[in-house]
mmCIF file of C-alpha atoms and ligand atoms in Angstrom:
data_model
loop_
_atom_site.group_PDB
_atom_site.id
_atom_site.type_symbol
_atom_site.label_atom_id
_atom_site.label_comp_id
_atom_site.label_asym_id
_atom_site.label_seq_id
_atom_site.Cartn_x
_atom_site.Cartn_y
_atom_site.Cartn_z
ATOM 1 C CA MET X 121 -8.756 38.728 22.427
ATOM 2 C CA PHE X 122 -8.998 34.972 22.018
ATOM 3 C CA LYS X 123 -10.715 32.800 24.597
ATOM 4 C CA PRO X 124 -8.847 29.483 24.470
ATOM 5 C CA VAL X 125 -10.799 26.282 23.816
ATOM 6 C CA LYS X 126 -9.684 23.560 26.200
ATOM 7 C CA LEU X 127 -9.924 19.823 25.626
ATOM 8 C CA SER X 128 -8.611 19.437 29.179
ATOM 9 C CA GLU X 129 -6.298 21.336 31.472
ATOM 10 C CA ASN X 130 -3.388 22.567 29.291
ATOM 11 C CA ILE X 131 -4.551 20.888 26.073
ATOM 12 C CA TYR X 132 -6.092 23.372 23.640
ATOM 13 C CA TYR X 133 -7.989 23.285 20.380
ATOM 14 C CA ILE X 134 -6.391 25.810 18.013
ATOM 15 C CA GLY X 135 -7.964 24.771 14.707
ATOM 16 C CA VAL X 136 -9.351 27.093 12.039
ATOM 17 C CA ASN X 137 -12.384 27.159 9.763
ATOM 18 C CA ASP X 138 -12.096 27.430 5.980
ATOM 19 C CA ARG X 139 -15.284 28.693 4.332
ATOM 20 C CA ARG X 140 -13.522 30.060 1.242
ATOM 21 C CA THR X 141 -12.056 27.026 -0.471
ATOM 22 C CA ALA X 142 -14.528 25.622 -2.984
ATOM 23 C CA LEU X 143 -12.931 22.222 -3.576
ATOM 24 C CA PHE X 144 -10.978 20.041 -1.145
ATOM 25 C CA GLU X 145 -7.934 18.532 -2.919
ATOM 26 C CA ASN X 146 -9.184 20.760 -5.758
ATOM 27 C CA MET X 147 -11.773 18.066 -6.413
ATOM 28 C CA TRP X 148 -14.375 17.572 -3.656
ATOM 29 C CA PRO X 149 -17.030 20.295 -3.052
ATOM 30 C CA LEU X 150 -17.061 22.105 0.275
ATOM 31 C CA PRO X 151 -20.508 23.730 0.515
ATOM 32 C CA ARG X 152 -20.250 23.644 4.309
ATOM 33 C CA GLY X 153 -16.519 24.414 4.353
ATOM 34 C CA VAL X 154 -13.925 22.424 6.254
ATOM 35 C CA ALA X 155 -12.054 22.793 9.549
ATOM 36 C CA TYR X 156 -8.307 22.214 9.859
ATOM 37 C CA ASN X 157 -7.830 21.088 13.442
ATOM 38 C CA SER X 158 -4.612 21.597 15.352
ATOM 39 C CA TYR X 159 -3.878 21.176 19.050
ATOM 40 C CA LEU X 160 -1.485 22.660 21.573
ATOM 41 C CA ILE X 161 -0.228 20.970 24.754
ATOM 42 C CA VAL X 162 1.323 23.404 27.223
ATOM 43 C CA ASP X 163 3.774 21.611 29.492
ATOM 44 C CA GLU X 164 7.508 21.535 30.258
ATOM 45 C CA LYS X 165 7.788 20.700 26.572
ATOM 46 C CA THR X 166 5.189 22.763 24.740
ATOM 47 C CA THR X 167 3.928 20.718 21.815
ATOM 48 C CA LEU X 168 1.860 21.327 18.707
ATOM 49 C CA ILE X 169 -0.091 18.536 17.068
ATOM 50 C CA ASP X 170 -0.125 19.310 13.333
ATOM 51 C CA THR X 171 -0.353 22.688 11.620
ATOM 52 C CA VAL X 172 -3.085 23.960 9.268
ATOM 53 C CA GLU X 173 -3.435 24.703 5.564
ATOM 54 C CA ALA X 174 -0.925 27.442 4.687
ATOM 55 C CA GLY X 175 -3.474 30.103 3.742
ATOM 56 C CA HIS X 176 -4.956 29.975 7.248
ATOM 57 C CA ALA X 177 -1.682 30.232 9.185
ATOM 58 C CA GLY X 178 -2.303 33.819 10.328
ATOM 59 C CA LYS X 179 -5.377 33.158 12.454
ATOM 60 C CA TRP X 180 -3.872 29.898 13.702
ATOM 61 C CA LEU X 181 -0.671 31.606 14.920
ATOM 62 C CA LYS X 182 -2.782 34.236 16.644
ATOM 63 C CA LYS X 183 -4.488 31.497 18.655
ATOM 64 C CA ILE X 184 -1.161 29.914 19.593
ATOM 65 C CA GLN X 185 0.342 33.211 20.703
ATOM 66 C CA SER X 186 -2.708 34.165 22.736
ATOM 67 C CA ILE X 187 -2.115 31.012 24.784
ATOM 68 C CA ILE X 188 1.681 30.927 25.166
ATOM 69 C CA ASP X 189 2.524 34.585 24.488
ATOM 70 C CA ASP X 190 6.202 34.759 23.478
ATOM 71 C CA LYS X 191 7.234 31.417 24.989
ATOM 72 C CA PRO X 192 8.941 28.925 22.693
ATOM 73 C CA ILE X 193 7.361 25.790 21.206
ATOM 74 C CA ASP X 194 9.494 22.695 21.710
ATOM 75 C CA TYR X 195 7.868 20.110 19.448
ATOM 76 C CA LEU X 196 5.693 19.922 16.359
ATOM 77 C CA VAL X 197 4.164 16.473 15.914
ATOM 78 C CA VAL X 198 3.365 15.802 12.248
ATOM 79 C CA ASN X 199 0.709 13.122 12.270
ATOM 80 C CA HIS X 200 0.040 13.501 8.560
ATOM 81 C CA MET X 201 1.934 15.224 5.771
ATOM 82 C CA GLU X 202 -0.923 16.132 3.438
ATOM 83 C CA PRO X 203 -0.643 19.913 3.097
ATOM 84 C CA ASP X 204 -4.052 20.612 4.660
ATOM 85 C CA HIS X 205 -2.223 19.738 7.903
ATOM 86 C CA SER X 206 1.452 20.357 7.169
ATOM 87 C CA GLY X 207 1.127 23.475 5.000
ATOM 88 C CA ALA X 208 2.194 25.946 7.688
ATOM 89 C CA ILE X 209 5.406 24.139 8.729
ATOM 90 C CA ASN X 210 7.785 26.574 7.059
ATOM 91 C CA ILE X 211 5.908 29.615 8.383
ATOM 92 C CA LEU X 212 6.060 28.062 11.863
ATOM 93 C CA ARG X 213 9.799 27.412 11.566
ATOM 94 C CA GLN X 214 10.447 31.016 10.656
ATOM 95 C CA LEU X 215 8.829 32.093 13.939
ATOM 96 C CA TYR X 216 10.140 29.198 16.037
ATOM 97 C CA PRO X 217 13.488 28.243 14.457
ATOM 98 C CA ASN X 218 14.415 25.852 17.290
ATOM 99 C CA ILE X 219 11.218 23.820 17.122
ATOM 100 C CA GLU X 220 11.871 20.094 16.774
ATOM 101 C CA ILE X 221 9.678 18.226 14.282
ATOM 102 C CA ILE X 222 8.522 14.763 15.310
ATOM 103 C CA GLY X 223 7.549 12.220 12.676
ATOM 104 C CA ASN X 224 8.050 8.582 11.775
ATOM 105 C CA LYS X 225 10.560 7.188 9.275
ATOM 106 C CA LYS X 226 8.153 7.825 6.374
ATOM 107 C CA THR X 227 7.274 11.353 7.520
ATOM 108 C CA ILE X 228 10.823 12.693 7.711
ATOM 109 C CA PRO X 229 11.759 12.270 4.000
ATOM 110 C CA MET X 230 8.374 13.728 3.018
ATOM 111 C CA ILE X 231 9.095 16.843 5.085
ATOM 112 C CA GLU X 232 12.337 17.275 3.156
ATOM 113 C CA GLY X 233 10.577 16.548 -0.145
ATOM 114 C CA PHE X 234 7.719 18.988 0.397
ATOM 115 C CA TYR X 235 9.457 21.745 2.359
ATOM 116 C CA GLY X 236 13.240 21.232 2.001
ATOM 117 C CA ILE X 237 13.653 20.813 5.766
ATOM 118 C CA THR X 238 16.529 18.566 6.869
ATOM 119 C CA ASP X 239 17.378 19.658 10.428
ATOM 120 C CA ASN X 240 15.752 19.623 13.873
ATOM 121 C CA MET X 241 13.778 16.482 13.154
ATOM 122 C CA LYS X 242 13.220 13.556 15.470
ATOM 123 C CA THR X 243 12.155 10.118 14.245
ATOM 124 C CA ILE X 244 9.841 8.106 16.454
ATOM 125 C CA ASN X 245 8.933 4.442 16.050
ATOM 126 C CA GLU X 246 5.724 2.528 16.518
ATOM 127 C CA GLY X 247 4.758 2.476 20.193
ATOM 128 C CA ASP X 248 7.360 5.071 21.294
ATOM 129 C CA THR X 249 6.373 7.450 24.089
ATOM 130 C CA ILE X 250 7.673 10.981 24.576
ATOM 131 C CA ASP X 251 7.425 12.686 27.979
ATOM 132 C CA LEU X 252 6.341 16.315 27.823
ATOM 133 C CA GLY X 253 6.353 16.881 31.601
ATOM 134 C CA ILE X 254 3.002 16.017 33.113
ATOM 135 C CA HIS X 255 1.680 14.813 29.772
ATOM 136 C CA SER X 256 3.103 12.143 27.501
ATOM 137 C CA LEU X 257 2.423 11.111 23.921
ATOM 138 C CA SER X 258 2.535 7.584 22.521
ATOM 139 C CA PHE X 259 2.704 7.093 18.756
ATOM 140 C CA TYR X 260 0.977 4.546 16.524
ATOM 141 C CA THR X 261 1.271 4.366 12.757
ATOM 142 C CA ILE X 262 -1.916 3.951 10.716
ATOM 143 C CA PRO X 263 -0.492 3.584 7.186
ATOM 144 C CA MET X 264 -2.863 4.556 4.335
ATOM 145 C CA VAL X 265 -5.344 6.220 6.684
ATOM 146 C CA HIS X 266 -4.823 8.301 4.644
ATOM 147 C CA TRP X 267 -1.205 8.329 3.382
ATOM 148 C CA PRO X 268 1.659 5.880 4.000
ATOM 149 C CA GLU X 269 3.155 8.030 6.776
ATOM 150 C CA SER X 270 -0.153 8.658 8.593
ATOM 151 C CA MET X 271 0.022 8.167 12.339
ATOM 152 C CA VAL X 272 -1.902 9.056 15.477
ATOM 153 C CA CYS X 273 -0.717 9.977 18.942
ATOM 154 C CA PHE X 274 -2.308 9.238 22.270
ATOM 155 C CA GLU X 275 -1.966 11.547 25.255
ATOM 156 C CA ASN X 276 -1.759 9.159 28.165
ATOM 157 C CA THR X 277 -2.926 11.271 31.133
ATOM 158 C CA GLN X 278 -6.092 12.615 29.480
ATOM 159 C CA LYS X 279 -6.609 9.535 27.267
ATOM 160 C CA THR X 280 -6.942 11.760 24.223
ATOM 161 C CA LEU X 281 -6.399 10.266 20.786
ATOM 162 C CA PHE X 282 -5.181 12.768 18.185
ATOM 163 C CA SER X 283 -6.519 10.718 15.312
ATOM 164 C CA SER X 284 -5.399 12.666 12.227
ATOM 165 C CA ASP X 285 -7.717 12.143 9.208
ATOM 166 C CA ALA X 286 -9.434 9.204 10.926
ATOM 167 C CA PHE X 287 -12.902 10.207 12.181
ATOM 168 C CA GLY X 288 -12.584 13.545 10.371
ATOM 169 C CA SER X 289 -15.518 15.315 8.683
ATOM 170 C CA PHE X 290 -16.084 17.948 6.076
ATOM 171 C CA GLY X 291 -17.934 20.972 7.466
ATOM 172 C CA THR X 292 -16.707 23.868 9.564
ATOM 173 C CA LEU X 293 -17.115 24.008 13.329
ATOM 174 C CA ASP X 294 -19.791 26.648 13.602
ATOM 175 C CA GLY X 295 -19.520 27.500 17.268
ATOM 176 C CA GLY X 296 -19.769 23.963 18.604
ATOM 177 C CA ILE X 297 -16.416 22.182 18.599
ATOM 178 C CA PHE X 298 -17.141 19.186 20.822
ATOM 179 C CA ASP X 299 -19.814 16.599 20.113
ATOM 180 C CA THR X 300 -21.315 17.568 23.457
ATOM 181 C CA GLU X 301 -22.115 20.987 21.967
ATOM 182 C CA ILE X 302 -23.628 19.986 18.627
ATOM 183 C CA ASN X 303 -26.183 17.708 17.058
ATOM 184 C CA ILE X 304 -23.927 14.930 15.846
ATOM 185 C CA ASP X 305 -26.470 13.830 13.219
ATOM 186 C CA TYR X 306 -25.536 16.979 11.286
ATOM 187 C CA PHE X 307 -22.009 15.622 10.875
ATOM 188 C CA GLU X 308 -22.753 11.985 10.020
ATOM 189 C CA ASP X 309 -23.265 12.736 6.331
ATOM 190 C CA GLU X 310 -20.201 14.975 6.184
ATOM 191 C CA MET X 311 -18.062 12.376 7.966
ATOM 192 C CA ARG X 312 -19.206 9.655 5.584
ATOM 193 C CA ARG X 313 -18.594 11.955 2.605
ATOM 194 C CA TYR X 314 -15.067 12.687 3.868
ATOM 195 C CA TYR X 315 -14.496 8.986 4.491
ATOM 196 C CA SER X 316 -15.839 7.787 1.138
ATOM 197 C CA ASN X 317 -14.138 10.518 -0.912
ATOM 198 C CA ILE X 318 -10.762 10.629 0.830
ATOM 199 C CA VAL X 319 -10.164 7.381 2.706
ATOM 200 C CA GLY X 320 -12.700 5.064 1.008
ATOM 201 C CA LYS X 321 -10.106 3.080 -0.946
ATOM 202 C CA TYR X 322 -8.345 1.992 2.226
ATOM 203 C CA GLY X 323 -10.887 -0.252 3.933
ATOM 204 C CA ASN X 324 -8.326 -2.885 4.946
ATOM 205 C CA PRO X 325 -5.854 -0.362 6.416
ATOM 206 C CA VAL X 326 -8.737 1.217 8.347
ATOM 207 C CA GLN X 327 -9.657 -2.190 9.749
ATOM 208 C CA LYS X 328 -6.016 -2.713 10.812
ATOM 209 C CA ALA X 329 -5.925 0.740 12.416
ATOM 210 C CA LEU X 330 -9.144 0.046 14.331
ATOM 211 C CA SER X 331 -7.690 -3.226 15.620
ATOM 212 C CA LYS X 332 -4.474 -1.520 16.664
ATOM 213 C CA LEU X 333 -6.280 1.258 18.543
ATOM 214 C CA ASN X 334 -8.778 -1.124 20.094
ATOM 215 C CA GLY X 335 -6.575 -1.611 23.151
ATOM 216 C CA LEU X 336 -6.460 2.093 24.041
ATOM 217 C CA ASP X 337 -8.717 3.442 26.753
ATOM 218 C CA ILE X 338 -9.901 6.502 24.813
ATOM 219 C CA SER X 339 -11.902 9.279 26.469
ATOM 220 C CA THR X 340 -11.557 11.856 23.676
ATOM 221 C CA ILE X 341 -11.028 11.543 19.924
ATOM 222 C CA ALA X 342 -9.528 14.710 18.474
ATOM 223 C CA PRO X 343 -9.417 14.388 14.654
ATOM 224 C CA SER X 344 -7.789 16.742 12.166
ATOM 225 C CA HIS X 345 -11.143 17.794 10.662
ATOM 226 C CA GLY X 346 -14.581 18.268 12.192
ATOM 227 C CA PRO X 347 -15.856 17.824 15.735
ATOM 228 C CA ILE X 348 -13.988 16.438 18.728
ATOM 229 C CA PHE X 349 -15.689 13.406 20.235
ATOM 230 C CA LYS X 350 -16.265 12.733 23.906
ATOM 231 C CA ASP X 351 -19.803 11.300 24.068
ATOM 232 C CA ASN X 352 -19.947 9.498 20.725
ATOM 233 C CA ILE X 353 -16.666 7.604 20.626
ATOM 234 C CA GLN X 354 -18.160 4.152 20.150
ATOM 235 C CA LYS X 355 -20.644 5.521 17.630
ATOM 236 C CA VAL X 356 -17.967 6.960 15.311
ATOM 237 C CA ILE X 357 -15.807 3.845 15.702
ATOM 238 C CA ASN X 358 -18.831 1.784 14.651
ATOM 239 C CA TRP X 359 -19.361 4.034 11.622
ATOM 240 C CA TYR X 360 -15.747 3.555 10.582
ATOM 241 C CA ASP X 361 -15.959 -0.187 11.149
ATOM 242 C CA LYS X 362 -19.045 -0.392 8.905
ATOM 243 C CA TRP X 363 -17.812 1.893 6.135
ATOM 244 C CA SER X 364 -14.384 0.250 5.961
ATOM 245 C CA GLN X 365 -16.107 -3.092 5.292
ATOM 246 C CA TYR X 366 -18.366 -1.417 2.693
ATOM 247 C CA ILE X 367 -21.398 -2.523 4.695
ATOM 248 C CA GLY X 368 -24.415 -0.613 3.445
ATOM 249 C CA GLU X 369 -27.853 -0.334 4.988
ATOM 250 C CA GLU X 370 -31.104 -1.205 3.214
ATOM 251 C CA GLY X 371 -31.513 1.123 0.260
ATOM 252 C CA VAL X 372 -30.511 1.708 -3.343
ATOM 253 C CA VAL X 373 -28.550 4.357 -5.206
ATOM 254 C CA ILE X 374 -29.547 4.653 -8.858
ATOM 255 C CA ALA X 375 -27.040 6.800 -10.710
ATOM 256 C CA TYR X 376 -27.446 7.433 -14.402
ATOM 257 C CA ALA X 377 -26.186 9.542 -17.274
ATOM 258 C CA SER X 378 -28.699 10.622 -19.885
ATOM 259 C CA MET X 379 -28.411 12.871 -22.929
ATOM 260 C CA TYR X 380 -32.025 13.081 -24.118
ATOM 261 C CA GLY X 381 -33.967 11.456 -21.297
ATOM 262 C CA ASN X 382 -34.286 7.831 -22.441
ATOM 263 C CA THR X 383 -31.896 6.419 -19.824
ATOM 264 C CA GLU X 384 -33.385 8.758 -17.241
ATOM 265 C CA GLU X 385 -36.848 7.365 -17.989
ATOM 266 C CA MET X 386 -35.552 3.860 -17.304
ATOM 267 C CA ALA X 387 -34.067 5.036 -13.987
ATOM 268 C CA ASP X 388 -37.445 6.353 -12.867
ATOM 269 C CA VAL X 389 -39.236 3.139 -13.824
ATOM 270 C CA ILE X 390 -36.689 1.066 -11.865
ATOM 271 C CA ALA X 391 -36.914 3.412 -8.867
ATOM 272 C CA ARG X 392 -40.706 3.210 -8.828
ATOM 273 C CA SER X 393 -40.574 -0.572 -8.949
ATOM 274 C CA ILE X 394 -38.135 -0.675 -6.002
ATOM 275 C CA ALA X 395 -40.474 1.553 -4.010
ATOM 276 C CA GLU X 396 -43.536 -0.507 -4.918
ATOM 277 C CA ASN X 397 -41.674 -3.534 -3.636
ATOM 278 C CA GLY X 398 -41.133 -2.073 -0.198
ATOM 279 C CA ILE X 399 -37.762 -0.314 -0.140
ATOM 280 C CA LYS X 400 -37.959 3.180 1.316
ATOM 281 C CA ASN X 401 -34.414 4.464 0.873
ATOM 282 C CA ILE X 402 -33.958 5.173 -2.838
ATOM 283 C CA ARG X 403 -31.635 7.901 -4.116
ATOM 284 C CA VAL X 404 -31.657 8.691 -7.849
ATOM 285 C CA TYR X 405 -28.856 10.859 -9.231
ATOM 286 C CA ASP X 406 -28.024 12.306 -12.638
ATOM 287 C CA VAL X 407 -24.229 12.063 -12.719
ATOM 288 C CA SER X 408 -24.024 15.112 -14.983
ATOM 289 C CA LYS X 409 -25.752 17.219 -12.343
ATOM 290 C CA THR X 410 -24.734 15.880 -8.918
ATOM 291 C CA HIS X 411 -21.041 15.794 -8.029
ATOM 292 C CA SER X 412 -19.693 12.280 -7.532
ATOM 293 C CA SER X 413 -18.658 13.287 -3.992
ATOM 294 C CA TYR X 414 -22.291 13.021 -2.853
ATOM 295 C CA ILE X 415 -23.117 9.977 -4.970
ATOM 296 C CA LEU X 416 -20.120 8.074 -3.557
ATOM 297 C CA SER X 417 -21.179 8.967 -0.040
ATOM 298 C CA ASP X 418 -24.638 7.509 -0.602
ATOM 299 C CA ILE X 419 -23.152 4.455 -2.324
ATOM 300 C CA PHE X 420 -21.248 3.834 0.926
ATOM 301 C CA LYS X 421 -24.480 4.305 2.843
ATOM 302 C CA TYR X 422 -26.703 1.877 0.917
ATOM 303 C CA LYS X 423 -26.246 -1.754 -0.052
ATOM 304 C CA GLY X 424 -27.880 -1.582 -3.500
ATOM 305 C CA LEU X 425 -26.331 0.136 -6.512
ATOM 306 C CA ILE X 426 -27.808 0.431 -9.995
ATOM 307 C CA LEU X 427 -25.893 2.289 -12.690
ATOM 308 C CA GLY X 428 -27.297 3.390 -16.052
ATOM 309 C CA SER X 429 -25.704 4.964 -19.090
ATOM 310 C CA PRO X 430 -26.332 5.589 -22.750
ATOM 311 C CA THR X 431 -23.694 4.403 -25.166
ATOM 312 C CA TYR X 432 -21.592 7.362 -26.236
ATOM 313 C CA SER X 433 -19.167 6.852 -29.150
ATOM 314 C CA ASN X 434 -19.143 3.128 -28.343
ATOM 315 C CA GLU X 435 -18.194 3.871 -24.726
ATOM 316 C CA LEU X 436 -19.935 4.861 -21.510
ATOM 317 C CA HIS X 437 -21.240 8.392 -21.266
ATOM 318 C CA PRO X 438 -18.061 10.209 -20.071
ATOM 319 C CA ASN X 439 -19.680 11.378 -16.818
ATOM 320 C CA MET X 440 -20.750 7.831 -15.966
ATOM 321 C CA GLU X 441 -17.308 6.607 -16.993
ATOM 322 C CA ALA X 442 -15.821 9.010 -14.415
ATOM 323 C CA LEU X 443 -18.049 7.615 -11.659
ATOM 324 C CA ALA X 444 -17.336 4.016 -12.674
ATOM 325 C CA MET X 445 -13.611 4.783 -12.635
ATOM 326 C CA LYS X 446 -13.858 6.275 -9.138
ATOM 327 C CA LEU X 447 -15.659 3.153 -7.927
ATOM 328 C CA SER X 448 -12.870 1.066 -9.438
ATOM 329 C CA HIS X 449 -10.199 3.221 -7.784
ATOM 330 C CA ILE X 450 -11.955 2.880 -4.440
ATOM 331 C CA GLY X 451 -12.351 -0.873 -4.892
ATOM 332 C CA LEU X 452 -15.989 -0.835 -3.845
ATOM 333 C CA SER X 453 -17.158 -4.229 -2.615
ATOM 334 C CA ASN X 454 -19.992 -5.850 -0.714
ATOM 335 C CA HIS X 455 -22.811 -4.291 -2.796
ATOM 336 C CA TYR X 456 -25.661 -5.611 -4.913
ATOM 337 C CA PHE X 457 -25.355 -4.294 -8.447
ATOM 338 C CA GLY X 458 -27.757 -3.805 -11.339
ATOM 339 C CA THR X 459 -27.396 -2.001 -14.638
ATOM 340 C CA PHE X 460 -29.354 -0.497 -17.510
ATOM 341 C CA GLY X 461 -28.839 1.825 -20.451
ATOM 342 C CA SER X 462 -29.822 2.845 -23.936
ATOM 343 C CA PHE X 463 -28.225 3.313 -27.331
ATOM 344 C CA THR X 464 -29.110 4.594 -30.765
ATOM 345 C CA TRP X 465 -27.288 2.322 -33.219
ATOM 346 C CA ALA X 466 -25.017 -0.035 -31.211
ATOM 347 C CA GLY X 467 -24.988 -0.799 -27.485
ATOM 348 C CA ALA X 468 -21.800 -0.872 -25.401
ATOM 349 C CA ALA X 469 -22.541 0.943 -22.117
ATOM 350 C CA VAL X 470 -24.250 -1.885 -20.258
ATOM 351 C CA LYS X 471 -21.473 -4.306 -21.181
ATOM 352 C CA LYS X 472 -18.903 -1.875 -19.812
ATOM 353 C CA LEU X 473 -20.819 -1.363 -16.573
ATOM 354 C CA ILE X 474 -21.043 -5.122 -16.110
ATOM 355 C CA GLU X 475 -17.282 -5.362 -16.649
ATOM 356 C CA THR X 476 -16.802 -2.738 -13.924
ATOM 357 C CA ALA X 477 -18.996 -4.712 -11.524
ATOM 358 C CA GLU X 478 -17.273 -8.001 -12.375
ATOM 359 C CA ASN X 479 -13.833 -6.500 -11.827
ATOM 360 C CA LEU X 480 -15.012 -5.272 -8.426
ATOM 361 C CA LYS X 481 -16.586 -8.683 -7.702
ATOM 362 C CA LEU X 482 -19.937 -7.066 -6.916
ATOM 363 C CA GLU X 483 -22.960 -9.370 -6.812
ATOM 364 C CA ILE X 484 -24.906 -8.705 -10.012
ATOM 365 C CA ILE X 485 -28.652 -8.675 -9.380
ATOM 366 C CA GLY X 486 -31.313 -9.236 -12.043
ATOM 367 C CA GLU X 487 -31.012 -9.007 -15.812
ATOM 368 C CA PRO X 488 -29.273 -5.955 -17.296
ATOM 369 C CA VAL X 489 -31.653 -3.871 -19.403
ATOM 370 C CA GLU X 490 -30.469 -2.112 -22.547
ATOM 371 C CA GLU X 491 -32.965 -0.379 -24.854
ATOM 372 C CA LYS X 492 -32.518 0.797 -28.424
ATOM 373 C CA GLN X 493 -33.629 4.449 -28.637
ATOM 374 C CA GLY X 494 -36.888 5.248 -26.801
ATOM 375 C CA LEU X 495 -38.215 3.021 -23.999
ATOM 376 C CA LYS X 496 -40.738 0.450 -25.256
ATOM 377 C CA LYS X 497 -42.979 -2.138 -23.601
ATOM 378 C CA ASP X 498 -40.580 -5.094 -23.300
ATOM 379 C CA LYS X 499 -37.736 -3.105 -21.766
ATOM 380 C CA TYR X 500 -40.177 -1.103 -19.642
ATOM 381 C CA GLU X 501 -41.259 -4.358 -18.072
ATOM 382 C CA ALA X 502 -37.640 -5.483 -17.782
ATOM 383 C CA CYS X 503 -36.915 -2.295 -15.800
ATOM 384 C CA ILE X 504 -39.810 -3.110 -13.472
ATOM 385 C CA GLU X 505 -38.414 -6.601 -13.034
ATOM 386 C CA LEU X 506 -34.903 -5.301 -12.302
ATOM 387 C CA GLY X 507 -36.286 -3.036 -9.581
ATOM 388 C CA LYS X 508 -38.330 -5.870 -8.135
ATOM 389 C CA VAL X 509 -35.387 -8.276 -8.026
ATOM 390 C CA MET X 510 -33.186 -5.665 -6.302
ATOM 391 C CA ALA X 511 -35.897 -4.955 -3.729
ATOM 392 C CA GLU X 512 -36.435 -8.655 -3.039
ATOM 393 C CA LYS X 513 -32.693 -9.187 -2.606
ATOM 394 C CA LEU X 514 -32.468 -6.367 -0.066
ATOM 395 C CA LYS X 515 -35.553 -7.527 1.819
ATOM 396 C CA ALA X 516 -34.121 -11.043 2.055
ATOM 397 C CA ASP X 517 -31.321 -9.563 4.191
ATOM 398 C CA ARG X 518 -33.816 -8.406 6.826
ATOM 399 C CA ASN X 519 -33.938 -11.870 8.310
HETATM 400 FE FE1 FEO J 224 -6.874 15.941 5.940
HETATM 401 FE FE2 FEO J 224 -5.214 13.384 4.208
HETATM 402 O O1 FEO J 224 -5.567 15.116 4.836
#
């Protein structure tokens, strides 16, 4: 019935695709779905690496049983407790009551807290190795990539890193599971969107994790979402290195809120000026239309950021306020920042956007532009100047 997918002899991919869930964490859109990856090592000690989201346990168990039939499973390694990976633990325990759960000292209390499980658990420490027979697993904690208990394990004979959320992507695995079987460019955007939405706040912990794993001789990266990497290992490590330092490439995201089109008009004038001054990557978003998931992803991609908002009840437009708050939560850094906006009787939005940028210690570029009511000549020219200054700043980095 099920043709097993092998990473190597006796190591299997047993993940599942989710094309039904609309929002990951009930927040982030999944137009291309998401895969919950899980792995099975068949050895003297048969071992599972993570489970899947609870609603997908049926098809996952079918894959397991098609490989090991009615044999027992000795260990479940819980690399990460977020329920997209741990959700099927109780279902698994009902079928395999003697299974021993392996986690670190932060995982174990979470398993009790989430699932009420207190027995058959084994605590491992940083650097510990467990022999499974021919295979062996060594454990490394990567706190805050994505939760405090997050860890990875490294299978020593096949040099396979089970990397948990790290290097994971949104998007289902539509036939191709390994990077050798797919066009990896398709997944770059979805990996950056996953990174920026889910892990983006934790740049420093990601840098520490990359340093820690730097000494491993990795031949395969097997994440908990998205493709498995064999040919593009250095490429995805480089992506993570860049994103975790908030290093953007040449380009500008202009995100604005607009009720009646005045702020939008300013956005288009600024965008045109940036283009006329030689920058080719310009992405303009209406925050009331495009979900912040995609805007954040492009903000991580490009070095320049310009935010615009009308003043709404002496505050930011609420949809721009939500984006600004997300940027604050993430702790965005290392970007050039400009701002603009409009108001009808008293301006406040631009001041609030500048406060956001100052709190994040972003480099503010050009003069903020704030217009009263419709766009007129002086502020039109100020928008052109803001675009020009941003473009010149980006071009200066070419050298
Ligand atoms: Fe894929 Fe942090 O869970």
